[in-house]
XYZ file of C-alpha atoms in Angstrom:
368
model
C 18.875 -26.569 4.110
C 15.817 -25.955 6.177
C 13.922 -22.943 5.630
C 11.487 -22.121 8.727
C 8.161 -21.671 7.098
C 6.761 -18.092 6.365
C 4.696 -16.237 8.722
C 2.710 -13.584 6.075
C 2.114 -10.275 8.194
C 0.324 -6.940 7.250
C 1.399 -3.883 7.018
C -0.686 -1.251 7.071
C 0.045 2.626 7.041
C -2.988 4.537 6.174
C -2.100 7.210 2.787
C -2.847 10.977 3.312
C -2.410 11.204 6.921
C 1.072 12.542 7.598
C 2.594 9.736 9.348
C 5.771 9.908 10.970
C 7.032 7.073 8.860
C 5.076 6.188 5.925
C 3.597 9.747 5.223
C 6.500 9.901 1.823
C 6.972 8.580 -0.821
C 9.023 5.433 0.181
C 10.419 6.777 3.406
C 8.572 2.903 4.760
C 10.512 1.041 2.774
C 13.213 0.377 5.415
C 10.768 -1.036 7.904
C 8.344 -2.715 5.274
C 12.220 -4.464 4.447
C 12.599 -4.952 7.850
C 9.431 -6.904 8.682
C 9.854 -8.705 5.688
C 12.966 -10.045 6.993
C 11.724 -11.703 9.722
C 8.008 -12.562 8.294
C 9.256 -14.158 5.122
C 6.121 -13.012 3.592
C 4.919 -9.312 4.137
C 1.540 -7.795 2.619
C 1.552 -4.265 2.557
C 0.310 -1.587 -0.152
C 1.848 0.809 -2.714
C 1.564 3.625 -0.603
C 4.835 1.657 1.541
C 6.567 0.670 -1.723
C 6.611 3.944 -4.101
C 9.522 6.425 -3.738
C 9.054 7.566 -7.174
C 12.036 6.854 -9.082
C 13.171 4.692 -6.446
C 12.565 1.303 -5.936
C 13.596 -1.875 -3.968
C 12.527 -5.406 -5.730
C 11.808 -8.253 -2.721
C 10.052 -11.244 -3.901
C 9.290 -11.899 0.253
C 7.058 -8.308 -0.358
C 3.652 -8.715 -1.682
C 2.182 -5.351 -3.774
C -1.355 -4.476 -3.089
C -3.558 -2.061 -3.309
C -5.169 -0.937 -0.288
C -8.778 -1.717 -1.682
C -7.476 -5.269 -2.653
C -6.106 -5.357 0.993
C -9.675 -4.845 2.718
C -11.096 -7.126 0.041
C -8.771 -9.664 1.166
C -8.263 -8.642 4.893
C -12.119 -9.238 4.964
C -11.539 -13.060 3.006
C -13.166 -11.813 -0.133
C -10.244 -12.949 -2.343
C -6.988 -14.224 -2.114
C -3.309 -13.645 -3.172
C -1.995 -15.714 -6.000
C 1.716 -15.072 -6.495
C 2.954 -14.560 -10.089
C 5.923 -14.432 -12.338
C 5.029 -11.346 -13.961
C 2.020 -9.229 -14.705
C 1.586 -7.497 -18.543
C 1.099 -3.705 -17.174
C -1.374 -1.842 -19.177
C -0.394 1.836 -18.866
C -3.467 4.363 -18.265
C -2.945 8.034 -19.507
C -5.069 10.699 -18.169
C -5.498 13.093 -21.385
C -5.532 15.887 -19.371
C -1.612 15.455 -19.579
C 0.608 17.967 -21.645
C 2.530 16.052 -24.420
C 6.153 16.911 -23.000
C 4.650 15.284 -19.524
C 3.284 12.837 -21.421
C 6.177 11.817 -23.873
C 8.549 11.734 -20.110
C 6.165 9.348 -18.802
C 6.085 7.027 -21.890
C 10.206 7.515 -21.520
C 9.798 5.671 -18.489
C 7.887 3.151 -19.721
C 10.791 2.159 -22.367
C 13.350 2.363 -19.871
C 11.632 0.143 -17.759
C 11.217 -2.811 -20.782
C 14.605 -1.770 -22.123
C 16.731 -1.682 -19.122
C 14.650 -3.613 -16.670
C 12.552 -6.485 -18.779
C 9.054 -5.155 -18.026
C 5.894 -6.248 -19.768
C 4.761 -3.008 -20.420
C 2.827 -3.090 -23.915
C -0.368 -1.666 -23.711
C -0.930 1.921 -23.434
C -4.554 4.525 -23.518
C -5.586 7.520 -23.479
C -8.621 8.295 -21.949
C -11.215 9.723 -24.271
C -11.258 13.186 -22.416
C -9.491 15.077 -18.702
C -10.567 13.091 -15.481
C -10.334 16.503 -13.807
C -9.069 15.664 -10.382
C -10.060 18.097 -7.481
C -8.044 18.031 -4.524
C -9.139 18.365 -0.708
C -8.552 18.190 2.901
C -10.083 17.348 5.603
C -11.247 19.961 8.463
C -8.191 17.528 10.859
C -6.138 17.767 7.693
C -6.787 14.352 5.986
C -6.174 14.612 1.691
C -8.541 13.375 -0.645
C -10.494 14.351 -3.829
C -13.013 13.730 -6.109
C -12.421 12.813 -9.962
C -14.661 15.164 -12.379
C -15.026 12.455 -15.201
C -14.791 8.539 -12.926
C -16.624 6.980 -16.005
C -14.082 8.134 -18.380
C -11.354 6.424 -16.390
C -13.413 2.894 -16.008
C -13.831 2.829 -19.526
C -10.034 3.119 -20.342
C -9.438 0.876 -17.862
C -11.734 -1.688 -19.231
C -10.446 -1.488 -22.473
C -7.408 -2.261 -21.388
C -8.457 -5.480 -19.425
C -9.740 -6.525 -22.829
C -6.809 -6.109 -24.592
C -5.043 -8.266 -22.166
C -3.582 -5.972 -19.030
C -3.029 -8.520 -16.120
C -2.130 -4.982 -13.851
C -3.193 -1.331 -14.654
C -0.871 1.365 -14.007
C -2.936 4.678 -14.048
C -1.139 8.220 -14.668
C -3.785 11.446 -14.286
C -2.784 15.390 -14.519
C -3.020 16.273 -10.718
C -3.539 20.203 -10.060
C -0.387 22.285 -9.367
C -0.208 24.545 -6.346
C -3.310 23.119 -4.518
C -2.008 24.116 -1.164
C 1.145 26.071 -1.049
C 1.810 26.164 2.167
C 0.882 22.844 2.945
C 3.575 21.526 0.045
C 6.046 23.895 1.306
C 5.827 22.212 5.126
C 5.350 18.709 3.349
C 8.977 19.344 1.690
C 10.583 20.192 4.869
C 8.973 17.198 6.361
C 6.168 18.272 8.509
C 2.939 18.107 6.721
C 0.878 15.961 4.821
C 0.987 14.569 1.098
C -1.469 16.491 -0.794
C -1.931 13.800 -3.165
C -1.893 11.096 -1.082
C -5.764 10.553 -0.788
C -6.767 11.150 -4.050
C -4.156 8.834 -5.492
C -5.915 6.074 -3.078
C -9.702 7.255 -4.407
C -8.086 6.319 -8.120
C -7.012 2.837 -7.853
C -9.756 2.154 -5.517
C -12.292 2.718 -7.998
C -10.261 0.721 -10.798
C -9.683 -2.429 -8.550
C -13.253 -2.057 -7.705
C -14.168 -2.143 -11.419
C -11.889 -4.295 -12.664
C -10.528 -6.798 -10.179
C -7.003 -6.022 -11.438
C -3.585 -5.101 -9.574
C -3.734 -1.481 -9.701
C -1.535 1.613 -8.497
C -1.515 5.275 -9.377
C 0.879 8.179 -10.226
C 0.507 11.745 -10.553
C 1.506 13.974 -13.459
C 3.485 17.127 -12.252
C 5.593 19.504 -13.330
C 9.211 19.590 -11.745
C 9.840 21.344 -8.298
C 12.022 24.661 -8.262
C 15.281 22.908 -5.853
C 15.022 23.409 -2.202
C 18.478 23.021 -0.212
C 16.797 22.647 2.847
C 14.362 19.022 1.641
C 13.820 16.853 4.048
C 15.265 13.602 3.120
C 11.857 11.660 3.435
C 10.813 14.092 0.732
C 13.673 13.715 -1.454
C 13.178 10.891 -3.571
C 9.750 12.577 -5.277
C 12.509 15.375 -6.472
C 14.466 13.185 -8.545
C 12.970 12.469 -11.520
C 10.583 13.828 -14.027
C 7.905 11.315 -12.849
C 6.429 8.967 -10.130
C 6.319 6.105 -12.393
C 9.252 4.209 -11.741
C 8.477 2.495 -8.378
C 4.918 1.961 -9.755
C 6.006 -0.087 -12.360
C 7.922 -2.209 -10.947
C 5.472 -2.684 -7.812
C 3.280 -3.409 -10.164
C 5.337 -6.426 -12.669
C 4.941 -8.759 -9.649
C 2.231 -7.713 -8.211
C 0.142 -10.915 -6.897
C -3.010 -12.032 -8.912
C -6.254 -11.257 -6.985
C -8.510 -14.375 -6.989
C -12.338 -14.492 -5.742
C -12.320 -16.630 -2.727
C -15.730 -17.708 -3.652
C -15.273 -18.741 -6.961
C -12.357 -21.380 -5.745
C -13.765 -24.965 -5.678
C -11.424 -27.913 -3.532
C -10.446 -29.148 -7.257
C -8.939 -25.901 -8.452
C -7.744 -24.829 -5.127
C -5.415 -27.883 -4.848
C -4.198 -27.668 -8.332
C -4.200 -23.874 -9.712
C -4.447 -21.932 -6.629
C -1.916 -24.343 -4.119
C -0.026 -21.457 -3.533
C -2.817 -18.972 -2.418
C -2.645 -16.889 0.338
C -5.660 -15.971 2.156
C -6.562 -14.110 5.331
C -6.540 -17.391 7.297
C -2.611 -17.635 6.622
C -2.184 -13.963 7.858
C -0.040 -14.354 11.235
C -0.260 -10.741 12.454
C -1.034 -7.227 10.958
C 1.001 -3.879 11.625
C -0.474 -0.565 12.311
C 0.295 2.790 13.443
C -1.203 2.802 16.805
C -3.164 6.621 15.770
C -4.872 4.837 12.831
C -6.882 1.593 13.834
C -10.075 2.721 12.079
C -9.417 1.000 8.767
C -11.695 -1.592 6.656
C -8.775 -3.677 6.834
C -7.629 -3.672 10.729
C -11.618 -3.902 11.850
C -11.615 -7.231 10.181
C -8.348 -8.344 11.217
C -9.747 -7.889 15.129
C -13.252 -9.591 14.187
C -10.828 -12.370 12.193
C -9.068 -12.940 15.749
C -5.402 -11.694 14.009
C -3.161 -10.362 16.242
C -2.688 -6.675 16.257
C 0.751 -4.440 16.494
C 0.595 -0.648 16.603
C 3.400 1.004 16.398
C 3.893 4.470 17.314
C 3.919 6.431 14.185
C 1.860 9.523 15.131
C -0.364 11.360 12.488
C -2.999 14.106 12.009
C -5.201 11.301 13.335
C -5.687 9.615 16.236
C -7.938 6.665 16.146
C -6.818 4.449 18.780
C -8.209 1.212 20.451
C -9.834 2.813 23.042
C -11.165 5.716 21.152
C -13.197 2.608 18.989
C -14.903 1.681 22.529
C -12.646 -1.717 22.489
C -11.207 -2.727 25.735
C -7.727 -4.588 25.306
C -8.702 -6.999 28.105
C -12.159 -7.556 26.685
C -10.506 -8.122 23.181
C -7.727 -10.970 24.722
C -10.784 -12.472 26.128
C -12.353 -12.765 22.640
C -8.668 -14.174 21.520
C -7.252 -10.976 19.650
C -3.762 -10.033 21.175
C -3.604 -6.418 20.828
C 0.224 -5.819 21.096
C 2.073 -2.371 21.441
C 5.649 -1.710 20.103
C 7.132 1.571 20.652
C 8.890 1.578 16.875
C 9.495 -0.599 14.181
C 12.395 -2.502 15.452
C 10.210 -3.528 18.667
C 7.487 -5.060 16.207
C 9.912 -6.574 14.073
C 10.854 -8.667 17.113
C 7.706 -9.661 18.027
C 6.735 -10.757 14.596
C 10.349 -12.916 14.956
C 9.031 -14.154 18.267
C 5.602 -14.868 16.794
C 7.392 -16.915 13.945
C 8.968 -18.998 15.912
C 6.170 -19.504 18.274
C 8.052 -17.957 21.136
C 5.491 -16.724 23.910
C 5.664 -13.101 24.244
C 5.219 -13.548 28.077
C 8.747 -15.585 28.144
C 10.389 -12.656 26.520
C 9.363 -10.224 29.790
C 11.122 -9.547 32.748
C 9.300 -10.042 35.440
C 7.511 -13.455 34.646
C 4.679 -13.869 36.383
C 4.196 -16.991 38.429
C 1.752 -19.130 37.052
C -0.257 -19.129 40.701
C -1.232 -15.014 39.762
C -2.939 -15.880 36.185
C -6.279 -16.309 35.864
């Protein structure tokens, strides 16, 4: 049967920022599900995918980490899909033993019950320490106490043989009371978020590996009232779940500069690279990234999506003029939800003009 050929999209929804959609752990999944649907091929980041001890396997998904996904957004490397990856499991020492014996729990369950290559595990050498923050707009992030402690584990476990590097750190309790009491019911922002991102960052940085992180905490007294987007971090004893099996498939990142023609036609045929990229998703408060800059100055056509947050970094509030931009070739395209981009991604696939789909047409005498 004929299979129309993929059309590998981005999705992008910024960590620590309180989105609408995207601001919990796994409440995207739905839409990343959606656009995957009618891409074929979506590339999105493990802030989308993680609900904790939920999960939802899609081989049309790709699962990488948002440092990886300016590397490649920029054409530094490339995506090489894989059959598995051998996780190497990274424990912050700072971790109590019963929090640490539930999180090694998981890790059995996973190769028991689920076939995971999960069989290299270390400690690091002392705490990591993570402080967390916010910004003055409300933005989280942190700062790790001991970042040389973590590289070294993580290195170690590269030699050893990791292929991916799932990394597990003590994260403070009670940081912000309030702001985890209004995150619960739904209308704040994830506390951990940004630091989580500042984590992996530095390892993928350092060690060129698939990485993704998840915090140590103690169990939540039960609150009747959750919102649902918050539910699935109440579930379990641990994060680690979802990050493990993000992380099993998780595509291999290659150096785009270290591919010859030889090896690119014979190892690397199936490598996906910026150039293949068909469109990238954003929410339309959040433009500002590493990753959506170089999508404009790559000519890739833009979606935002309304999905409001504590920011609002819009087109226009990064000088760009959306007529000047369609002159330079970027199509900077606004969807009121979800559903509205997924259709224009399906248009886009089948190289439907967006102008066709619009009522009134305009005659072809009035454009210039």
């Amino acid at each position: 049967m004929y299979k129309k050929q993929a059309f590998p999209t981005l999705m992008i929804i910024p960590t620590g920022i309180g989105c609408d959609i995207g601001g919990f752990a796994g409440d995207a999944i739905p839409f990343a599900r959606l656009l995957a649907s009618v891409s074929g091929c979506l590339i999105t980041h493990p802030n989308i995918m993680n609900a904790a001890s939920l999960y939802y396997p899609d081989q049309r998904i790709l699962y990488v980490e948002g440092f990886a996904l300016d590397k490649f957004s920029s054409g530094q490397i490339g995506l090489q899909k894989v059959q598995k990856q051998r996780i190497g499991l990274l424990l912050d020492s700072g971790i109590d033993d019963e929090l640490k014996n539930r999180h090694l729990q998981v890790v059995d369950a996973c190769r028991a019950s689920l076939g995971l290559d999960i069989s290299l595990v270390e400690i690091t050498d002392y705490p990591l320490k993570i402080v967390l923050k916010k910004s003055s707009v409300g933005v989280s992030w942190g700062d790790i106490e001991n970042p040389n402690i973590l590289i070294k584990c993580g290195k170690l476990l590269k030699e050893k043989g990791a292929t991916a590097i799932a990394v597990v750190t003590r994260f403070p309790e009670c940081f912000d009371q309030e702001g985890l009491d209004k995150y619960r019911l739904g209308k704040g922002v994830d506390t951990l978020s940004g630091t989580e991102a500042i984590l992996s960052h530095l390892l993928v940085r350092e060690l060129g590996l698939p990485c993704a992180h998840s915090p140590a905490l103690n169990i939540l007294k039960l609150k009747p009232d959750l919102d649902p987007r918050a539910a699935a971090e109440e579930i379990g004893f641990t994060f680690l779940p979802s990050v493990l099996n993000g992380l099993s498939t998780a595509p291999d990142l290659v150096d785009t500069s270290k591919i010859n023609y030889e090896n690119n036609c014979m190892k690397f045929k199936n490598l996906i690279t910026i150039n293949d990229v068909g469109a990238a998703v954003v929410p339309d408060s959040a433009i500002g990234g590493d990753s959506i800059l170089a999508c404009i100055e790559g000519g890739i056509p833009i979606i935002t999506v309304k999905n409001p947050s504590v920011l609002n970094v819009t087109i226009d509030s990064l000088g760009y003029s959306y007529d000047e931009l369609r002159k330079e070739g970027v199509d900077i395209i606004c969807a009121d939800n979800y559903l509205h981009a997924a259709g224009f991604i399906a248009a886009m696939r089948e190289g439907i003009s967006l102008e066709s789909l619009s009522r009134p047409i305009r005659s072809i005498n009035n454009i210039h």
